[in-house]
Amino acid sequence: MSQISNGNGRQSIRNPNPPIEDSVFKSLRLDGRTVIITGGCGGIGYEVARGLAEAGANLALWYHSSQNAAKLSAKIASDFSVTVKTYQVDVRDNTQVEATVDKVVQDFGRLDVMIANAGIPTKAGGLDDTIEDWNNVRAIDFDGAYYSVRAAGRVFRKQKRGVGIITASMSGHAANVPQEQTCYNACKAGCIHLAKSLSVEWAKWGGRINSVSPGYIDTAISGDCPFEMKEEWYSLTPLKRDADPRELKGIYLYLASDASLPIVDLNSCNGCTEAITASIYSELFFSLTFDGATVMASQVERDAKIVGTAIAEVLPRSDKYWFQQPHLLRLNLLLLIPLLSSSVSGYDGSLMNGLQSLHQWREYFDHPQGEVLGLVNAAQSIGSVLALPFVGTLSDKFGRKPVLLSGIIMICIASALQAASVNYAMFVVSRVVVGFGGMFVVQPSPMLIAELAYPTHRGKYTSAFWTLYYLGAILASWTTFGTQVYEGAVSWRLPSALQACFPLVQLVFFWWLPESPRWLVAQERTQEASAILTKYHDPCTDDSPLINLELSEIVETIQREKSADTTGWSALVSTPGNRKRTFIAVCTGLMAQWNGIGVVSYYLTLVLDTVGITDTFDQTLINGLLQIFNFGAALSAAFLVDRLGRRVLFLWSGLGMLVSYIIWTACSAVNSDTGSKSAGIVVVVCLFTYFFHYDIAWTPLLFGYPTEIFPYSLRSKGIAVELFAIYGSLIIAAFANPIGLENIGWKYYIVFCVLLVIFFFITYFLFPETKGYSLEEIACIFDGEQADIVEHAPRETYKLGKKSSEGAAHMEQV
């Protein structure tokens, strides 16, 4: 249970308020949900069914002996374009009730609401009434209600969500006159307390159960009452009439919908006690309990802001953290394998900073400067660009895993060559091979993460991908810091060899990593995809609504993309939406390298030289501390991406980097003119503040954002385009930055101040927010009505090779 402060530093056990839907109309919608209504083909049950169908619910109407069940259900289906099925059930028989609940779940793929409405008001319980009458009324009015909510409650408990509503009566509050119906009154009082008692149990796992107590209602049952009895009713009713059953629809809809999320023990009574009874318009008695359901409801609301309402509603609910659930713990540990891919690039970036600080390395390679130094730093980027024409196509054709494996092996070999280099040419060539293999590691990894991750974890994990860049950077920087004390080539050969560290870890655990379900579906291996999703997303629920919905979205989206022939390279610019995606990908790659980061990442030594910090110990220490700081900042931002959103982080980052660079430039100028030591210290501080603002957006979102915005058919090629922009700009920067720093010094920073202003406005006007959408739904942002996505289950579901469409209006009698 989360705690909040009461304002004076003390912690309260009070739960936080859940997010509130601004639109009351949206909170009352039931689109795609399945509702069982017992006694659903007559009187109150039928009108409630029509009300819930109007709100978008699919219905399972239970009846005992109605002759009009088929006709009535067909009428509802036709009027509201929802799925309606009828089931003949004797609610007195618990075995029938349980079997029919299972049948409904099988037919609809889900169950969201149970309305236990069946009941009879037969005279029973008097001194002269028969025991048979007593048992019959009790079996229907009380036992039947219990059997119904019990069977449904077991389904709800598995999925950690669900709503129960019991139709009680004002007779459960008062012994109404003049009719004598002792057993009916006692049973309805029992129903009211049944709901109250069950609400305590249900609230623990996210369920809600309430009861409704109608007053006198004009139905076929009351139509047989004598005139004199009705007149006595009217004399005791303020509005002098009984209510139409259509007037009850609102309270049932309210209790069945998200509008009543915090309500876990309510009895809405249409009358009061003894001599004063009333119609539906009179006093409502509310007994409200705010309990664990509030927390569960707020979880649904929070998840909806991350992945959208449809996915959020079918996510399994648990009171355990993800690391306490074996399937999620196993999945998230396996995702560390592709997550470590970014550490390869991070190691390289910090390695070259560290090596340039080592006099042993500079002496061994004859003090490289200018273009010669630029080529060493650009070699890895050159290798990456050489791999780009192949890696996207290979990822789509052979799968994400084989491409990742080939890259791991190449880096291990190249690291050995780099550590064994005997001359400048061999060192450069080994770094080209590192870059070539690095592309095979980096390109498929964010796609594999996004396509495997649990829905609510996707944003955090795709953002965390490039965050682990700094894990490699930390190892490289502190390795060179430690080896500076060694004389001879070992001081730089050891850090060069350790570049294979992360690929070797990946290689050991690679064999347990699953393939992308989306790639498997694209290869028409749907059963394998379903098995992976079930194993890692929801292995605890039979016929999981989450897996059905995920698989349905993937299958239908990929089928539509294939039929539309949107898989070639030309498709990247074939539509307005794709042109915008591609433009964003190119801008992301260029801006991530030309916002000033390249000056620090590869040329920290030269930057520190310009402000008088030239000692090897000081430079390697600053480099090591900077990488630790970067890792903490970037990792924190990765966990905030779903809370703050992508745009907020991008814009905050842009402003912060601009301010930091302006101060950095000014202090560098002062230090250059006056030799001020304090100005040099400020420059070092600005380095950290600049990196903080870079890290909160451009580290977690560099690959996380473009991976999200491209549809499956173009995701691999879109990432390849972004990588081309990244490494193409890196090659240019690798040559331009050392020349600019050596020739014009601090004035070179002004170029990046101007570029940061331009980049801020590009981000502001062109980068849309993707928070709150599933991976497939993001297409709507770019393609509008032409988006290749599907309606959500259960209107369309896909289960292991068989498709069932339940969106069209139809009725099936069982």
Coordinates of C-alpha atoms in Angstrom, one line a residue, residues 102 108 425 551 568 619 653:
D102 CA -17.9 -21.1 -18.1
F108 CA -17.4 -14.2 -25.4
A425 CA 46.2 0.7 -39.4
L551 CA -2.6 -11.5 -30.6
G568 CA 9.4 -1.9 -49.0
Q619 CA 40.9 13.9 -16.8
S653 CA 15.9 18.5 -22.2

